[in-house]
Coordinates of C-alpha atoms in Angstrom, one line a residue:
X84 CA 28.8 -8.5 -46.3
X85 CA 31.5 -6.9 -44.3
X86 CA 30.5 -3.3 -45.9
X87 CA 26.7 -4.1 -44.7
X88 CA 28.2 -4.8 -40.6
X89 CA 30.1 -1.2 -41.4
X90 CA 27.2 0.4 -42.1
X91 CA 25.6 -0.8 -39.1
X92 CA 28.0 0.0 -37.3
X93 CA 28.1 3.9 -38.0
X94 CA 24.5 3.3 -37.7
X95 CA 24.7 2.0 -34.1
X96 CA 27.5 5.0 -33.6
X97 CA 25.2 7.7 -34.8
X98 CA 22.3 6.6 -32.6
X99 CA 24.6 6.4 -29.7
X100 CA 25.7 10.0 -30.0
X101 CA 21.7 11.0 -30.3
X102 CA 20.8 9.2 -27.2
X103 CA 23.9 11.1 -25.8
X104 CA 23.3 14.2 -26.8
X105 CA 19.7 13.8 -25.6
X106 CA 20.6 12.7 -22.3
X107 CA 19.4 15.7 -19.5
X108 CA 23.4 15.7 -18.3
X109 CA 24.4 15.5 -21.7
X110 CA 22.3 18.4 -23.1
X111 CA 23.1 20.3 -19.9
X112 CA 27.0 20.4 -20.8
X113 CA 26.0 21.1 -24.7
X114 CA 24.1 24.8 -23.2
X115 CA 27.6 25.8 -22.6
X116 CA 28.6 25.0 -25.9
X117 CA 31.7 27.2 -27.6
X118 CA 29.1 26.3 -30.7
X119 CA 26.3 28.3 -30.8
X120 CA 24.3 25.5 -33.0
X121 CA 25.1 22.9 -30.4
X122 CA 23.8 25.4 -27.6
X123 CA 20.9 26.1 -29.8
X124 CA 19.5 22.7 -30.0
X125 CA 20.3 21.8 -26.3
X126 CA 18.0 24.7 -25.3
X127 CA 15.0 23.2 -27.7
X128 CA 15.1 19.9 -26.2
X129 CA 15.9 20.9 -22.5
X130 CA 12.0 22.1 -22.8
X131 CA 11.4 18.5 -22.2
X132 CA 13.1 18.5 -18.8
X133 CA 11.2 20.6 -16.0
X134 CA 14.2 20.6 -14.4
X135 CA 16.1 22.8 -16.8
X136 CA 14.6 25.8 -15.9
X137 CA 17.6 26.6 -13.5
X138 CA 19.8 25.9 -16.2
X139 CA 18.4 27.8 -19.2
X140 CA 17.8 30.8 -16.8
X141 CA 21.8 30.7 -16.1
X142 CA 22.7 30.5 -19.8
X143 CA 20.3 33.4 -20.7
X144 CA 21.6 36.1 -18.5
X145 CA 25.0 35.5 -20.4
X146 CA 23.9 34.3 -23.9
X147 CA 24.9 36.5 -26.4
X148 CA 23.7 34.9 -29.4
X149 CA 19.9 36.1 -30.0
X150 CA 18.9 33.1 -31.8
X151 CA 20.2 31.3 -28.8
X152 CA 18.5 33.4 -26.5
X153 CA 15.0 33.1 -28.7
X154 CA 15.5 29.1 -28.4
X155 CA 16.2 29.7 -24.5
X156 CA 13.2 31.9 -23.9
X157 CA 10.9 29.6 -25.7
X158 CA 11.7 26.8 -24.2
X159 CA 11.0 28.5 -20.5
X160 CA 8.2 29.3 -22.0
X161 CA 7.4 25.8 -22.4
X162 CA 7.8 24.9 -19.3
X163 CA 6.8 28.1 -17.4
X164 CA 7.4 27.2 -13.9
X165 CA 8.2 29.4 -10.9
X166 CA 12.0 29.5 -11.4
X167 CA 11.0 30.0 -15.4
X168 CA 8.8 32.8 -14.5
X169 CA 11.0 34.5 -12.3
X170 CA 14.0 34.0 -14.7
X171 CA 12.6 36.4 -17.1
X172 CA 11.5 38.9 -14.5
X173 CA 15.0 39.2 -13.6
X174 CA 15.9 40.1 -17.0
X175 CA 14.0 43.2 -16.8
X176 CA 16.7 44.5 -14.8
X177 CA 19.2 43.6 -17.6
X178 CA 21.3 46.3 -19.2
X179 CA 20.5 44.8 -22.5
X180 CA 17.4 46.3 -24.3
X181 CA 17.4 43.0 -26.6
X182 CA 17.1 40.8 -23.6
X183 CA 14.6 43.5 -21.9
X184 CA 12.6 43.7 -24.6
X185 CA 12.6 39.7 -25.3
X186 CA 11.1 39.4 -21.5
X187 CA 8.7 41.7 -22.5
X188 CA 6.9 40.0 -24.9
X189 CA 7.6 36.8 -23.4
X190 CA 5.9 37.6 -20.3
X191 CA 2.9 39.3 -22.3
X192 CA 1.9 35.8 -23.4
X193 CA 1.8 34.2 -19.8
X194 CA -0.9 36.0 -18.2
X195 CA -2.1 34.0 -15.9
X196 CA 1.5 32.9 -14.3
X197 CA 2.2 36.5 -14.6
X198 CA -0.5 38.1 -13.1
X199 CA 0.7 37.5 -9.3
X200 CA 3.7 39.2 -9.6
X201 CA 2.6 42.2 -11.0
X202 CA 1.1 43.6 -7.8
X203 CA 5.1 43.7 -6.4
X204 CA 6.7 44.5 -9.4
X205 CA 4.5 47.9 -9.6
X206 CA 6.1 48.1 -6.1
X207 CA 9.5 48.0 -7.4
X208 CA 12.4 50.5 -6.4
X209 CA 13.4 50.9 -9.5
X210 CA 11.2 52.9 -11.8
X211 CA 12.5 51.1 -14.8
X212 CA 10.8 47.8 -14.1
X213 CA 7.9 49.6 -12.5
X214 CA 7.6 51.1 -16.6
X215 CA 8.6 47.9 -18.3
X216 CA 5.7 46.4 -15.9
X217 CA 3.0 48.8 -17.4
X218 CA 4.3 47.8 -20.3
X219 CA 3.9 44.3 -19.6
X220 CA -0.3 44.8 -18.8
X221 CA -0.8 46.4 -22.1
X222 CA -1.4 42.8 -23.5
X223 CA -1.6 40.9 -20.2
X224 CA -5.9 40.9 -20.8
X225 CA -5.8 40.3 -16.7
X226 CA -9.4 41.5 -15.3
X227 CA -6.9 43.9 -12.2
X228 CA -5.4 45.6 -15.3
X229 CA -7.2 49.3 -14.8
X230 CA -7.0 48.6 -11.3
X231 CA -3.0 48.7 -10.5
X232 CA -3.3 51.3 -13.3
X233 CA -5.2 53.4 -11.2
X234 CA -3.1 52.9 -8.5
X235 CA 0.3 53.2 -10.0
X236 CA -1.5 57.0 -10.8
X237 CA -2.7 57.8 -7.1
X238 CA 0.9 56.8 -5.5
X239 CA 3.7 56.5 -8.1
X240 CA 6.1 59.8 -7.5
X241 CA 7.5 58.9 -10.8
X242 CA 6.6 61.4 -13.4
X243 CA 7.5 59.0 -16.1
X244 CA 5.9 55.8 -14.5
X245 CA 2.7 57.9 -14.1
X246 CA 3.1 59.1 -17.7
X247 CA 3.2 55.5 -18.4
X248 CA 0.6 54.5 -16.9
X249 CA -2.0 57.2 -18.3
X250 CA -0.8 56.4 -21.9
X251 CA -2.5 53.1 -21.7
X252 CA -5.4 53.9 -19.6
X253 CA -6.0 56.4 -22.5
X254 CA -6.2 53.0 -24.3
X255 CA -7.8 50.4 -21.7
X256 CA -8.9 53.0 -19.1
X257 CA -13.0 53.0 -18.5
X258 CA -14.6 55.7 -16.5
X259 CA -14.0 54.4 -13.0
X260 CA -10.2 55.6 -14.2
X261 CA -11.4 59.3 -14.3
X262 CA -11.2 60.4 -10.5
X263 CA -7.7 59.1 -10.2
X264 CA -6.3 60.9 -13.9
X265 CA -8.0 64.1 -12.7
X266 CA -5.9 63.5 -9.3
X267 CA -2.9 62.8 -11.2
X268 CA -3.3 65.8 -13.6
X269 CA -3.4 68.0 -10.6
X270 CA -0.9 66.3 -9.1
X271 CA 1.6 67.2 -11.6
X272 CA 0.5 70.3 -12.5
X273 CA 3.7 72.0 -13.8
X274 CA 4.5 68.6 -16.1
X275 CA 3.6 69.2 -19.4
X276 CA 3.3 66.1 -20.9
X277 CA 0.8 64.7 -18.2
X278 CA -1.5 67.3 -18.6
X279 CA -1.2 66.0 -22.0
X280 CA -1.6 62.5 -21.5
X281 CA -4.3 63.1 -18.8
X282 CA -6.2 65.2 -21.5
X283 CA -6.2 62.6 -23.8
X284 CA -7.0 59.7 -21.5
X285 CA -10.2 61.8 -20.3
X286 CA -11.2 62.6 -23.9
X287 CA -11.0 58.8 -25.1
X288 CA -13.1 57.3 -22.0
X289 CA -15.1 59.9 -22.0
X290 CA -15.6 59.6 -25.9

């Protein structure tokens, strides 16, 4: 008898500490974790709390741990609000290629909360998230897609945002694209590899 009342005991104990650990405060503390398995889980169930967003946005600029980071992303994907969203713009200004990269393909498969900030992002100062951008409507299936193409062509002074640019309309361009890559072509005349890229988006529409 007395070893049944332990076991409920440690039983009572155990479902305590769940209930604990799935409090929002509680999980909250656990994304700071010095264990990356405890701040692993606490970014899978903070997906439940549309408040987190904030939260998991802080821990991902300074997570270190890519699985962390995966289970971070994921779960702002989940939830996918504005401060989600804009979380995981900012990290296309990040230094790290691994979190650049993860952003990336995060974003690709949000197009529809995406799709109103790629007008200013194509705007950008900095021609590094003007590319990663481009890179961003390769798989972004938005019905604007050749359209900011075409203009990131006609007013981009970037050579390698332009260059960017042409290599996917050379996959996703239609004809209405041709004025603007004959523009572009002449443009930059004395830049080799966009009279290459031009040649070869003209060919494939064309084609």
């Amino acid at each position: 008898m007395l070893i049944k009342k332990e076991e409920e005991k440690v039983k009572e104990i155990k479902e305590e500490r769940r209930k604990i650990q799935r409090d929002f405060e509680g999980l909250i503390t656990q994304l700071s974790s010095k264990n990356p398995m405890e701040r692993r889980w606490a970014a899978r169930d903070l997906a439940d709390y549309k408040e987190a967003s904030k939260h998991l946005v802080k821990q991902l600029m300074k997570e270190e741990d890519i699985s962390v980071r995966e289970v971070i992303i994921s779960s702002l994907l989940r939830i996918k609000d504005e401060v989600a969203i804009e979380g995981l713009i900012e990290c296309l200004r990040s230094d790290d290629a691994h979190l650049r990269n993860s952003a990336i393909e995060a974003l690709k498969e949000i197009p529809e909360k995406v799709g109103p900030y790629i007008e200013k992002l194509l705007q950008d100062k900095d021609p590094d998230v003007r590319i990663f951008t481009i890179n961003i409507l390769a798989s972004l299936r938005h019905p604007k897609v050749i359209k900011w193409l075409i203009e990131v062509i006609e007013k981009d002074e970037n050579v390698n945002v332009c260059a960017t640019a042409l290599d996917l309309l050379a996959e996703v361009g239609t004809e209405e694209a041709i004025p603007a890559i004959k523009k572009v072509k002449e443009r930059f005349k004395n830049e080799p590899y966009i009279q290459f890229a031009s040649d070869i988006a003209l060919k494939r529409i064309k084609g």
